[in-house]
Tab-separated table of C-alpha atoms and ligand atoms in Angstrom:
chain	number	residue	atom	x	y	z
A	992	UNK	CA	-28.191	-8.019	0.991
A	993	UNK	CA	-27.308	-4.412	0.898
A	994	UNK	CA	-29.699	-1.531	0.449
A	995	UNK	CA	-27.176	-0.821	-3.116
A	996	UNK	CA	-28.249	-4.214	-4.720
A	997	UNK	CA	-32.080	-3.680	-3.462
A	998	UNK	CA	-31.691	-0.295	-4.689
A	999	UNK	CA	-29.981	-1.145	-7.983
A	1000	UNK	CA	-32.916	-4.104	-8.480
A	1001	UNK	CA	-35.462	-1.935	-6.864
A	1002	UNK	CA	-36.174	0.358	-10.652
A	1003	UNK	CA	-37.050	-3.225	-12.465
A	1004	UNK	CA	-40.234	-2.886	-11.006
A	1005	UNK	CA	-40.842	0.724	-12.011
A	1006	UNK	CA	-39.544	-0.038	-15.943
A	1007	UNK	CA	-41.560	-3.149	-16.485
A	1008	UNK	CA	-44.894	-0.335	-16.218
A	1009	UNK	CA	-43.317	0.424	-19.492
A	1010	UNK	CA	-42.123	-2.812	-20.835
A	1011	UNK	CA	-43.808	-5.932	-21.752
A	1012	UNK	CA	-41.668	-8.721	-19.894
A	1013	UNK	CA	-42.431	-12.399	-19.022
A	1014	UNK	CA	-42.738	-13.022	-15.638
A	1015	UNK	CA	-39.850	-15.258	-16.029
A	1016	UNK	CA	-37.232	-12.852	-16.942
A	1017	UNK	CA	-38.545	-11.201	-13.848
A	1018	UNK	CA	-37.453	-13.739	-12.013
A	1019	UNK	CA	-33.937	-14.342	-13.577
A	1020	UNK	CA	-32.999	-10.852	-13.390
A	1021	UNK	CA	-33.524	-11.131	-9.374
A	1022	UNK	CA	-30.475	-13.213	-8.777
A	1023	UNK	CA	-27.027	-13.561	-9.924
A	1024	UNK	CA	-26.301	-16.868	-11.848
A	1025	UNK	CA	-23.251	-17.066	-9.749
A	1026	UNK	CA	-20.681	-15.176	-7.420
A	1027	UNK	CA	-17.641	-16.622	-6.803
A	1028	UNK	CA	-15.412	-15.430	-3.624
A	1029	UNK	CA	-11.717	-16.313	-3.766
A	1030	UNK	CA	-8.645	-15.806	-1.139
A	1031	UNK	CA	-5.709	-14.621	-2.873
A	1032	UNK	CA	-2.242	-15.117	-1.098
A	1033	UNK	CA	0.092	-12.620	-2.642
A	1034	UNK	CA	3.804	-12.340	-1.179
A	1035	UNK	CA	4.917	-9.106	-0.345
A	1036	UNK	CA	7.860	-7.202	-0.731
A	1037	UNK	CA	9.156	-7.744	2.486
A	1038	UNK	CA	8.723	-11.452	2.385
A	1039	UNK	CA	5.276	-11.498	4.330
A	1040	UNK	CA	2.464	-13.062	2.815
A	1041	UNK	CA	-0.938	-10.852	2.826
A	1042	UNK	CA	-4.314	-12.436	1.845
A	1043	UNK	CA	-6.600	-10.449	-0.568
A	1044	UNK	CA	-10.364	-11.243	-1.066
A	1045	UNK	CA	-11.347	-11.284	-4.778
A	1046	UNK	CA	-15.278	-11.689	-6.014
A	1047	UNK	CA	-16.411	-12.618	-9.769
A	1048	UNK	CA	-19.816	-12.693	-10.379
A	1049	UNK	CA	-21.519	-13.916	-13.593
A	1050	UNK	CA	-24.952	-11.635	-12.534
A	1051	UNK	CA	-26.764	-13.329	-16.149
A	1052	UNK	CA	-25.770	-14.566	-19.580
A	1053	UNK	CA	-28.773	-14.710	-21.247
A	1054	UNK	CA	-28.415	-12.499	-23.861
A	1055	UNK	CA	-24.128	-14.046	-24.363
A	1056	UNK	CA	-21.212	-14.415	-22.813
A	1057	UNK	CA	-20.785	-12.092	-19.638
A	1058	UNK	CA	-19.134	-8.816	-18.999
A	1059	UNK	CA	-18.135	-6.503	-16.907
A	1060	UNK	CA	-14.699	-4.937	-15.187
A	1061	UNK	CA	-12.731	-6.001	-12.645
A	1062	UNK	CA	-12.337	-3.188	-9.592
A	1063	UNK	CA	-9.222	-2.866	-7.018
A	1064	UNK	CA	-10.380	-0.432	-4.277
A	1065	UNK	CA	-10.641	-0.673	-0.010
A	1066	UNK	CA	-14.136	-0.421	-0.244
A	1067	UNK	CA	-14.678	-2.850	-2.528
A	1068	UNK	CA	-18.055	-6.041	-1.167
A	1069	UNK	CA	-19.355	-8.809	-2.856
A	1070	UNK	CA	-22.743	-7.056	-3.050
A	1071	UNK	CA	-21.087	-3.851	-4.679
A	1072	UNK	CA	-19.839	-6.568	-7.234
A	1073	UNK	CA	-23.083	-8.316	-7.395
A	1074	UNK	CA	-24.790	-4.731	-8.287
A	1075	UNK	CA	-22.001	-3.606	-10.519
A	1076	UNK	CA	-22.528	-6.736	-12.268
A	1077	UNK	CA	-26.444	-6.026	-12.455
A	1078	UNK	CA	-25.200	-2.577	-14.141
A	1079	UNK	CA	-23.507	-4.174	-16.633
A	1080	UNK	CA	-26.434	-7.344	-17.278
A	1081	UNK	CA	-28.814	-3.725	-18.030
A	1082	UNK	CA	-25.705	-1.613	-19.872
A	1083	UNK	CA	-25.095	-4.108	-22.492
A	1084	UNK	CA	-28.310	-4.779	-23.396
A	1085	UNK	CA	-29.574	-0.852	-23.631
A	1086	UNK	CA	-26.611	-0.245	-26.245
A	1087	UNK	CA	-27.552	-4.043	-27.787
A	1088	UNK	CA	-24.072	-5.688	-27.518
A	1089	UNK	CA	-24.408	-9.449	-27.614
A	1090	UNK	CA	-23.245	-9.990	-24.072
A	1091	UNK	CA	-24.320	-10.744	-20.493
A	1092	UNK	CA	-23.259	-8.690	-17.364
A	1093	UNK	CA	-20.373	-9.938	-14.877
A	1094	UNK	CA	-18.117	-7.480	-12.755
A	1095	UNK	CA	-15.025	-8.376	-10.476
A	1096	UNK	CA	-13.623	-7.032	-7.745
A	1097	UNK	CA	-10.367	-7.592	-5.216
A	1098	UNK	CA	-10.769	-5.580	-1.704
A	1099	UNK	CA	-7.471	-3.609	-1.591
A	1100	UNK	CA	-5.947	-0.046	-1.391
A	1101	UNK	CA	-3.524	-0.552	-4.752
A	1102	UNK	CA	-1.648	2.977	-3.974
A	1103	UNK	CA	-0.308	0.933	-1.030
A	1104	UNK	CA	1.220	-1.816	-3.278
A	1105	UNK	CA	4.342	-1.589	-5.117
A	1106	UNK	CA	4.497	-3.045	-8.686
A	1107	UNK	CA	5.837	-6.106	-8.373
A	1108	UNK	CA	2.943	-6.606	-5.345
A	1109	UNK	CA	0.753	-5.469	-7.680
A	1110	UNK	CA	1.391	-7.727	-10.678
A	1111	UNK	CA	1.385	-10.663	-8.111
A	1112	UNK	CA	-2.258	-9.815	-6.981
A	1113	UNK	CA	-3.729	-9.438	-10.498
A	1114	UNK	CA	-2.095	-12.472	-11.600
A	1115	UNK	CA	-3.347	-14.425	-8.152
A	1116	UNK	CA	-6.803	-13.079	-8.541
A	1117	UNK	CA	-6.906	-14.969	-12.559
A	1118	UNK	CA	-5.501	-18.170	-10.926
A	1119	UNK	CA	-7.913	-17.965	-8.566
A	1120	UNK	CA	-11.253	-17.046	-10.990
A	1121	UNK	CA	-9.628	-19.161	-14.305
A	1122	UNK	CA	-12.451	-21.763	-14.387
A	1123	UNK	CA	-15.271	-18.684	-14.166
A	1124	UNK	CA	-14.118	-16.653	-17.077
A	1125	UNK	CA	-13.235	-16.979	-20.801
A	1126	UNK	CA	-14.380	-15.905	-23.776
A	1127	UNK	CA	-17.034	-17.679	-24.113
A	1128	UNK	CA	-18.092	-17.525	-20.497
A	1129	UNK	CA	-17.307	-14.418	-18.966
A	1130	UNK	CA	-14.469	-11.323	-20.127
A	1131	UNK	CA	-13.030	-8.807	-17.704
A	1132	UNK	CA	-11.921	-5.784	-18.715
A	1133	UNK	CA	-10.873	-2.159	-16.364
A	1134	UNK	CA	-12.409	-0.423	-13.771
A	1135	UNK	CA	-12.002	1.579	-10.754
A	1136	UNK	CA	-7.901	1.382	-10.628
A	1137	UNK	CA	-7.416	-1.029	-12.923
A	1138	UNK	CA	-5.459	-0.129	-15.856
A	1139	UNK	CA	-4.145	-1.443	-19.541
A	1140	UNK	CA	-1.178	-2.924	-18.129
A	1141	UNK	CA	-2.901	-4.657	-15.097
A	1142	UNK	CA	-5.129	-6.222	-17.888
A	1143	UNK	CA	-2.044	-7.310	-19.816
A	1144	UNK	CA	-0.442	-9.570	-16.743
A	1145	UNK	CA	-4.315	-11.003	-16.047
A	1146	UNK	CA	-4.186	-11.820	-19.892
A	1147	UNK	CA	-0.547	-13.487	-19.500
A	1148	UNK	CA	-1.330	-15.292	-16.596
A	1149	UNK	CA	-4.305	-17.157	-18.286
A	1150	UNK	CA	-2.165	-17.942	-20.965
A	1151	UNK	CA	0.131	-19.882	-18.479
A	1152	UNK	CA	-2.695	-21.333	-17.320
A	1153	UNK	CA	-4.381	-22.749	-20.682
A	1154	UNK	CA	-0.992	-23.165	-21.864
A	1155	UNK	CA	-2.742	-20.968	-25.634
A	1156	UNK	CA	-2.854	-17.644	-26.251
A	1157	UNK	CA	-6.021	-16.373	-25.733
A	1158	UNK	CA	-6.455	-12.482	-25.873
A	1159	UNK	CA	-9.970	-12.631	-26.584
A	1160	UNK	CA	-10.503	-13.633	-22.644
A	1161	UNK	CA	-10.030	-10.139	-21.361
A	1162	UNK	CA	-10.265	-6.359	-23.227
A	1163	UNK	CA	-8.631	-3.148	-22.270
A	1164	UNK	CA	-5.500	-4.375	-23.106
A	1165	UNK	CA	-2.728	-2.863	-23.818
A	1166	UNK	CA	-2.124	-2.361	-28.227
A	1167	UNK	CA	0.988	-4.516	-28.207
A	1168	UNK	CA	-1.188	-7.252	-26.369
A	1169	UNK	CA	-3.969	-7.367	-28.561
A	1170	UNK	CA	-5.910	-4.089	-27.053
A	1171	UNK	CA	-7.758	-1.626	-29.254
A	1172	UNK	CA	-7.152	1.749	-30.960
A	1173	UNK	CA	-9.754	4.283	-28.284
A	1174	UNK	CA	-10.385	1.718	-25.586
A	1175	UNK	CA	-8.955	3.984	-22.984
A	1176	UNK	CA	-10.797	6.919	-23.998
A	1177	UNK	CA	-14.260	4.764	-24.954
A	1178	UNK	CA	-15.807	5.763	-21.766
A	1179	UNK	CA	-15.369	9.315	-21.816
A	1180	UNK	CA	-15.867	9.246	-25.685
A	1181	UNK	CA	-19.480	7.993	-25.446
A	1182	UNK	CA	-20.563	10.198	-22.899
A	1183	UNK	CA	-19.219	12.587	-24.781
A	1184	UNK	CA	-20.872	11.971	-28.222
A	1185	UNK	CA	-24.298	11.499	-26.070
A	1186	UNK	CA	-23.639	14.425	-24.323
A	1187	UNK	CA	-22.920	16.859	-27.796
A	1188	UNK	CA	-26.463	14.761	-29.486
A	1189	UNK	CA	-28.760	15.674	-26.477
A	1190	UNK	CA	-27.539	18.965	-24.437
A	1191	UNK	CA	-29.070	20.889	-27.598
A	1192	UNK	CA	-32.223	19.119	-26.551
A	1193	UNK	CA	-32.366	19.119	-22.560
A	1194	UNK	CA	-30.250	22.796	-22.107
A	1195	UNK	CA	-32.043	24.601	-26.149
A	1196	UNK	CA	-30.141	26.821	-27.643
A	1197	UNK	CA	-26.804	28.191	-26.335
A	1198	UNK	CA	-26.269	31.890	-26.000
A	1199	UNK	CA	-22.837	31.867	-24.907
A	1200	UNK	CA	-20.427	29.022	-23.809
A	1201	UNK	CA	-22.114	26.227	-21.827
A	1202	UNK	CA	-20.730	25.517	-18.252
A	1203	UNK	CA	-19.647	21.549	-16.527
A	1204	UNK	CA	-18.139	20.574	-13.276
A	1205	UNK	CA	-16.728	17.024	-13.656
A	1206	UNK	CA	-16.739	14.908	-10.495
A	1207	UNK	CA	-14.053	12.455	-10.342
A	1208	UNK	CA	-10.506	12.979	-12.808
A	1209	UNK	CA	-9.276	9.782	-13.224
A	1210	UNK	CA	-9.325	8.183	-16.750
A	1211	UNK	CA	-13.143	8.653	-17.744
A	1212	UNK	CA	-13.335	12.188	-15.717
A	1213	UNK	CA	-10.126	13.501	-17.148
A	1214	UNK	CA	-10.635	12.805	-20.402
A	1215	UNK	CA	-14.762	13.815	-20.855
A	1216	UNK	CA	-12.996	17.166	-19.238
A	1217	UNK	CA	-10.523	17.595	-22.127
A	1218	UNK	CA	-13.223	16.451	-24.974
A	1219	UNK	CA	-15.984	19.024	-23.394
A	1220	UNK	CA	-12.953	21.681	-23.130
A	1221	UNK	CA	-12.077	21.176	-26.487
A	1222	UNK	CA	-15.814	21.001	-27.923
A	1223	UNK	CA	-15.933	24.752	-26.538
A	1224	UNK	CA	-17.567	24.079	-22.935
A	1225	UNK	CA	-16.224	25.953	-20.396
A	1226	UNK	CA	-14.966	23.271	-17.461
A	1227	UNK	CA	-15.097	25.570	-14.477
A	1228	UNK	CA	-14.510	22.823	-11.955
A	1229	UNK	CA	-13.039	19.607	-11.572
A	1230	UNK	CA	-12.019	17.076	-8.601
A	1231	UNK	CA	-10.497	14.425	-7.526
A	1232	UNK	CA	-10.918	12.203	-4.531
A	1233	UNK	CA	-8.638	14.665	-2.104
A	1234	UNK	CA	-10.404	17.653	-3.477
A	1235	UNK	CA	-11.212	20.158	-6.250
A	1236	UNK	CA	-10.486	23.262	-8.094
A	1237	UNK	CA	-12.874	25.970	-9.138
A	1238	UNK	CA	-12.840	29.140	-11.736
A	1239	UNK	CA	-16.014	30.918	-12.835
A	1240	UNK	CA	-14.530	31.983	-15.809
A	1241	UNK	CA	-12.998	28.241	-16.640
A	1242	UNK	CA	-9.892	26.201	-16.122
A	1243	UNK	CA	-7.361	25.755	-18.689
A	1244	UNK	CA	-8.693	22.236	-18.555
A	1245	UNK	CA	-5.201	20.662	-20.825
A	1246	UNK	CA	-2.901	21.947	-18.004
A	1247	UNK	CA	-4.852	20.701	-15.201
A	1248	UNK	CA	-5.241	17.077	-17.219
A	1249	UNK	CA	-1.019	17.438	-17.590
A	1250	UNK	CA	0.036	18.157	-14.140
A	1251	UNK	CA	-2.164	15.445	-12.486
A	1252	UNK	CA	-1.215	13.225	-15.163
A	1253	UNK	CA	2.095	13.968	-13.831
A	1254	UNK	CA	1.862	14.301	-10.389
A	1255	UNK	CA	-1.177	11.701	-10.374
A	1256	UNK	CA	-3.177	14.089	-7.755
A	1257	UNK	CA	-5.072	17.468	-8.445
A	1258	UNK	CA	-3.250	18.490	-5.316
A	1259	UNK	CA	-0.196	19.340	-7.519
A	1260	UNK	CA	-1.806	21.836	-9.169
A	1261	UNK	CA	-3.083	23.816	-6.563
A	1262	UNK	CA	-0.537	26.511	-6.310
A	1263	UNK	CA	2.209	25.631	-8.145
A	1264	UNK	CA	3.238	25.337	-12.000
A	1265	UNK	CA	1.329	26.300	-14.941
A	1266	UNK	CA	-2.259	26.286	-13.750
A	1267	UNK	CA	-2.106	28.979	-11.029
A	1268	UNK	CA	0.216	31.286	-13.120
A	1269	UNK	CA	-3.024	30.716	-16.172
A	1270	UNK	CA	-5.575	30.478	-14.281
A	1271	UNK	CA	-6.829	32.041	-10.983
A	1272	UNK	CA	-8.700	29.201	-9.351
A	1273	UNK	CA	-9.956	28.315	-5.406
A	1274	UNK	CA	-9.541	25.346	-3.717
A	1275	UNK	CA	-13.501	23.820	-3.169
A	1276	UNK	CA	-14.877	20.101	-1.835
A	1277	UNK	CA	-16.509	17.073	-3.769
A	1278	UNK	CA	-19.394	18.623	-2.129
A	1279	UNK	CA	-19.306	22.217	-3.289
A	1280	UNK	CA	-18.266	21.185	-6.964
A	1281	UNK	CA	-21.639	18.871	-7.081
A	1282	UNK	CA	-23.803	21.736	-5.757
A	1283	UNK	CA	-22.414	24.070	-8.031
A	1284	UNK	CA	-24.729	26.190	-10.972
A	1285	UNK	CA	-23.261	24.661	-13.940
A	1286	UNK	CA	-25.149	23.734	-17.815
A	1287	UNK	CA	-23.507	19.956	-16.961
A	1288	UNK	CA	-22.506	18.140	-13.955
A	1289	UNK	CA	-20.340	14.658	-14.737
A	1290	UNK	CA	-19.960	12.586	-11.774
A	1291	UNK	CA	-17.567	10.165	-12.689
A	1292	UNK	CA	-15.653	8.818	-9.598
A	1293	UNK	CA	-18.167	6.359	-7.256
A	1294	UNK	CA	-21.527	4.982	-6.236
A	1295	UNK	CA	-24.001	7.310	-4.093
A	1296	UNK	CA	-22.114	10.558	-4.866
A	1297	UNK	CA	-25.909	12.266	-4.893
A	1298	UNK	CA	-27.837	10.835	-2.233
A	1299	UNK	CA	-31.291	12.395	-0.838
A	1300	UNK	CA	-28.667	14.422	1.948
A	1301	UNK	CA	-27.228	16.626	-1.462
A	1302	UNK	CA	-29.769	15.793	-4.366
A	1303	UNK	CA	-31.739	19.498	-3.410
A	1304	UNK	CA	-28.329	20.696	-3.484
A	1305	UNK	CA	-27.490	19.974	-7.277
A	1306	UNK	CA	-28.603	23.109	-9.387
A	1307	UNK	CA	-27.209	21.734	-13.085
A	1308	UNK	CA	-30.042	21.274	-15.872
A	1309	UNK	CA	-28.121	18.379	-16.873
A	1310	UNK	CA	-26.199	14.826	-14.857
A	1311	UNK	CA	-24.158	12.630	-17.260
A	1312	UNK	CA	-23.487	9.711	-15.265
A	1313	UNK	CA	-19.917	9.064	-16.601
A	1314	UNK	CA	-19.454	6.356	-13.556
A	1315	UNK	CA	-21.755	3.568	-12.179
A	1316	UNK	CA	-24.493	4.544	-9.494
A	1317	UNK	CA	-23.291	8.056	-8.724
A	1318	UNK	CA	-27.001	9.142	-7.814
A	1319	UNK	CA	-29.326	6.911	-5.367
A	1320	UNK	CA	-32.422	6.014	-5.974
A	1321	UNK	CA	-33.839	8.792	-3.805
A	1322	UNK	CA	-31.750	11.462	-5.181
A	1323	UNK	CA	-32.378	9.948	-8.286
A	1324	UNK	CA	-36.432	10.630	-8.267
A	1325	UNK	CA	-35.740	14.077	-6.937
A	1326	UNK	CA	-33.974	15.113	-9.222
A	1327	UNK	CA	-36.840	14.020	-11.850
A	1328	UNK	CA	-39.067	15.902	-9.895
A	1329	UNK	CA	-36.816	19.116	-10.198
A	1330	UNK	CA	-36.765	18.374	-13.882
A	1331	UNK	CA	-33.138	17.935	-13.783
A	1332	UNK	CA	-32.336	15.334	-16.691
A	1333	UNK	CA	-30.135	12.955	-15.705
A	1334	UNK	CA	-28.165	10.431	-18.488
A	1335	UNK	CA	-28.267	7.389	-16.812
A	1336	UNK	CA	-25.103	5.657	-16.193
A	1337	UNK	CA	-25.846	2.257	-18.326
A	1338	UNK	CA	-26.364	4.293	-21.329
A	1339	UNK	CA	-24.113	7.303	-20.694
A	1340	UNK	CA	-20.808	4.954	-19.307
A	1341	UNK	CA	-21.440	2.579	-21.811
A	1342	UNK	CA	-18.437	3.628	-24.618
A	1343	UNK	CA	-16.573	1.967	-22.562
A	1344	UNK	CA	-17.909	-1.639	-22.819
A	1345	UNK	CA	-19.026	-1.039	-26.650
A	1346	UNK	CA	-15.038	-0.531	-27.415
A	1347	UNK	CA	-14.202	-3.581	-25.415
A	1348	UNK	CA	-16.757	-5.480	-27.521
A	1349	UNK	CA	-14.771	-4.249	-30.317
A	1350	UNK	CA	-11.233	-5.208	-29.038
A	1351	UNK	CA	-13.079	-9.005	-28.520
A	1352	UNK	CA	-14.475	-8.398	-32.141
A	1353	UNK	CA	-10.886	-8.031	-33.475
A	1354	UNK	CA	-9.593	-10.260	-31.219
A	1355	UNK	CA	-11.523	-13.120	-32.397
A	1356	UNK	CA	-10.833	-12.061	-36.229
A	1357	UNK	CA	-7.152	-11.669	-36.053
A	1358	UNK	CA	-7.844	-8.373	-37.727
A	1359	UNK	CA	-7.153	-4.957	-36.191
A	1360	UNK	CA	-9.494	-1.863	-36.913
A	1361	UNK	CA	-7.910	1.298	-37.386
A	1362	UNK	CA	-8.904	4.738	-34.611
A	1363	UNK	CA	-11.422	5.974	-36.911
A	1364	UNK	CA	-13.189	2.779	-37.706
A	1365	UNK	CA	-13.305	2.159	-33.792
A	1366	UNK	CA	-14.459	5.816	-33.245
A	1367	UNK	CA	-17.036	6.095	-36.385
A	1368	UNK	CA	-18.635	3.012	-34.636
A	1369	UNK	CA	-18.719	3.924	-31.338
A	1370	UNK	CA	-20.344	6.868	-32.097
A	1371	UNK	CA	-23.053	5.312	-34.901
A	1372	UNK	CA	-23.914	3.103	-31.859
A	1373	UNK	CA	-24.194	5.380	-28.849
A	1374	UNK	CA	-25.850	8.438	-30.779
A	1375	UNK	CA	-28.595	5.525	-32.561
A	1376	UNK	CA	-29.114	3.823	-28.859
A	1377	UNK	CA	-29.178	7.513	-27.377
A	1378	UNK	CA	-31.828	8.824	-29.842
A	1379	UNK	CA	-33.933	5.386	-29.286
A	1380	UNK	CA	-33.975	5.867	-25.428
A	1381	UNK	CA	-34.357	9.799	-25.710
A	1382	UNK	CA	-37.304	9.519	-28.387
A	1383	UNK	CA	-39.365	6.385	-26.364
A	1384	UNK	CA	-38.871	8.846	-22.857
A	1385	UNK	CA	-40.725	11.769	-24.677
A	1386	UNK	CA	-37.662	13.880	-24.261
A	1387	UNK	CA	-37.745	12.857	-20.598
A	1388	UNK	CA	-40.942	14.118	-20.016
A	1389	UNK	CA	-43.300	10.852	-20.319
A	1390	UNK	CA	-40.866	8.752	-17.717
A	1391	UNK	CA	-36.613	9.424	-16.925
A	1392	UNK	CA	-34.183	8.273	-19.291
A	1393	UNK	CA	-33.128	5.624	-16.517
A	1394	UNK	CA	-36.666	4.495	-16.555
A	1395	UNK	CA	-36.700	4.178	-20.639
A	1396	UNK	CA	-33.305	2.479	-20.717
A	1397	UNK	CA	-34.533	0.114	-18.126
A	1398	UNK	CA	-37.612	-0.521	-20.143
A	1399	UNK	CA	-35.719	-1.507	-23.186
A	1400	UNK	CA	-32.876	-3.308	-21.869
A	1401	UNK	CA	-35.599	-5.666	-20.050
A	1402	UNK	CA	-36.813	-6.361	-23.390
A	1403	UNK	CA	-34.132	-7.165	-25.126
A	1404	UNK	CA	-33.232	-9.656	-22.234
A	1405	UNK	CA	-36.624	-10.753	-22.150
A	1406	UNK	CA	-36.392	-11.908	-25.938
A	1407	UNK	CA	-33.432	-14.009	-25.450
A	1408	UNK	CA	-35.096	-15.612	-21.977
A	1409	UNK	CA	-38.093	-16.089	-23.439
A	1410	UNK	CA	-36.656	-17.406	-26.953
A	1411	UNK	CA	-35.564	-20.338	-24.850
A	1412	UNK	CA	-39.016	-21.161	-23.854
A	1413	UNK	CA	-41.134	-19.429	-20.504
A	1414	UNK	CA	-43.875	-20.001	-18.920
A	1415	UNK	CA	-46.993	-19.750	-21.340
A	1416	UNK	CA	-44.973	-21.987	-23.562
A	1417	UNK	CA	-44.649	-25.203	-21.025
A	1418	UNK	CA	-48.091	-24.601	-19.419
A	1419	UNK	CA	-50.665	-27.458	-19.719
A	1420	UNK	CA	-48.261	-29.442	-22.027
B	1729	LIG	N1	-15.698	-1.391	-16.181
B	1729	LIG	C1	-16.427	-0.573	-17.628
B	1729	LIG	C2	-17.831	-0.606	-17.397
B	1729	LIG	O1	-18.545	-0.350	-15.680
B	1729	LIG	C3	-16.447	-1.092	-18.579
B	1729	LIG	C4	-15.937	-2.623	-18.570
B	1729	LIG	C5	-16.346	-3.397	-20.072
B	1729	LIG	O2	-15.332	-3.224	-20.634
B	1729	LIG	O3	-16.305	-4.409	-19.859
B	1729	LIG	O4	-18.405	-0.455	-18.314
């Protein structure tokens, strides 16, 4: 197994020091329940046939059906999907929603495909994994480089296979197909609610606007930058996979977001159009962004952004992990030793799966909630669970927020595992 999975599950041992959990639970969490690998033959627009590899891992469903997104990315491997499925198991327990964890992925550069090829690939993936998913089994959703339109195709394909409309099989759908209001901004909304709750405790009283840098300008990162900007933060830098822009006095995020939405790349704002005219900025690399002297750093791209090689360069006082796994275990330890508070992914980005849960509930009720209902329920849950972790960790002084979140999750998963009997139940009987 790869370092990513070993690194991810390695924290279980540390969290066990602070949690009372049966041996059975630990044993169950060491291995994925099932890992399905499929080949997806896709007819390309030029008439040729190309085969893509896809995966769906159900890591653990002790607390309910598995839940987790589908990623389309050239670097997808089964080990990565398995690790992401493990994180989903922990994440759903941290915010106390009645799900286990799963994840899917297809190894593909989606930017190289036409829309029609992308649709055939999305439908072909569902054809391959249809027996392994379902509203009471395992419920996919969007992840890196997948979106509402792709979820719509996938839901439609599942309906064709089952000969029944089954909206609750997948979340993050378009509104017109049973999606939930607020799902598209939910990951950032959740991270923002937690940031606003914990920033005064971590950073102390602000004498002026606080500064932030956001690495990754996709759905989560861009929305987070907008929310921070609107709340009076000075967002000094943002970046995407091609590089970043930096302005010490603050970027005008609404303009950057507008250009990004239109051009699909930050490159488009480098020296043309409105942003350059309103804000004097310079081009920086992702590495330079991670090393900026800011109050808040938000990694919102992919795994392994902060490693033992660059952790010492980080100057932020607080990090909110909107991406999954952006900090390696070695870097995490180094940051903790330096007193930098990390709000871990399994808490910080759990707003997405929380509103996915709300979407699934609405689908099963056949009754749509208002945007305000979704927002209020998301805020209540995120703030309550974040405060629970914060207090249990002694404000991050007794143990890191990550270890605390894992301890809490292990206890919740353990309660479900043990409810069907554990070692002591059966010993000597
Ligand atoms: N892909 C998102 C995550 O990593 C959302 C998963 C979901 O909504 O099921 O949390």
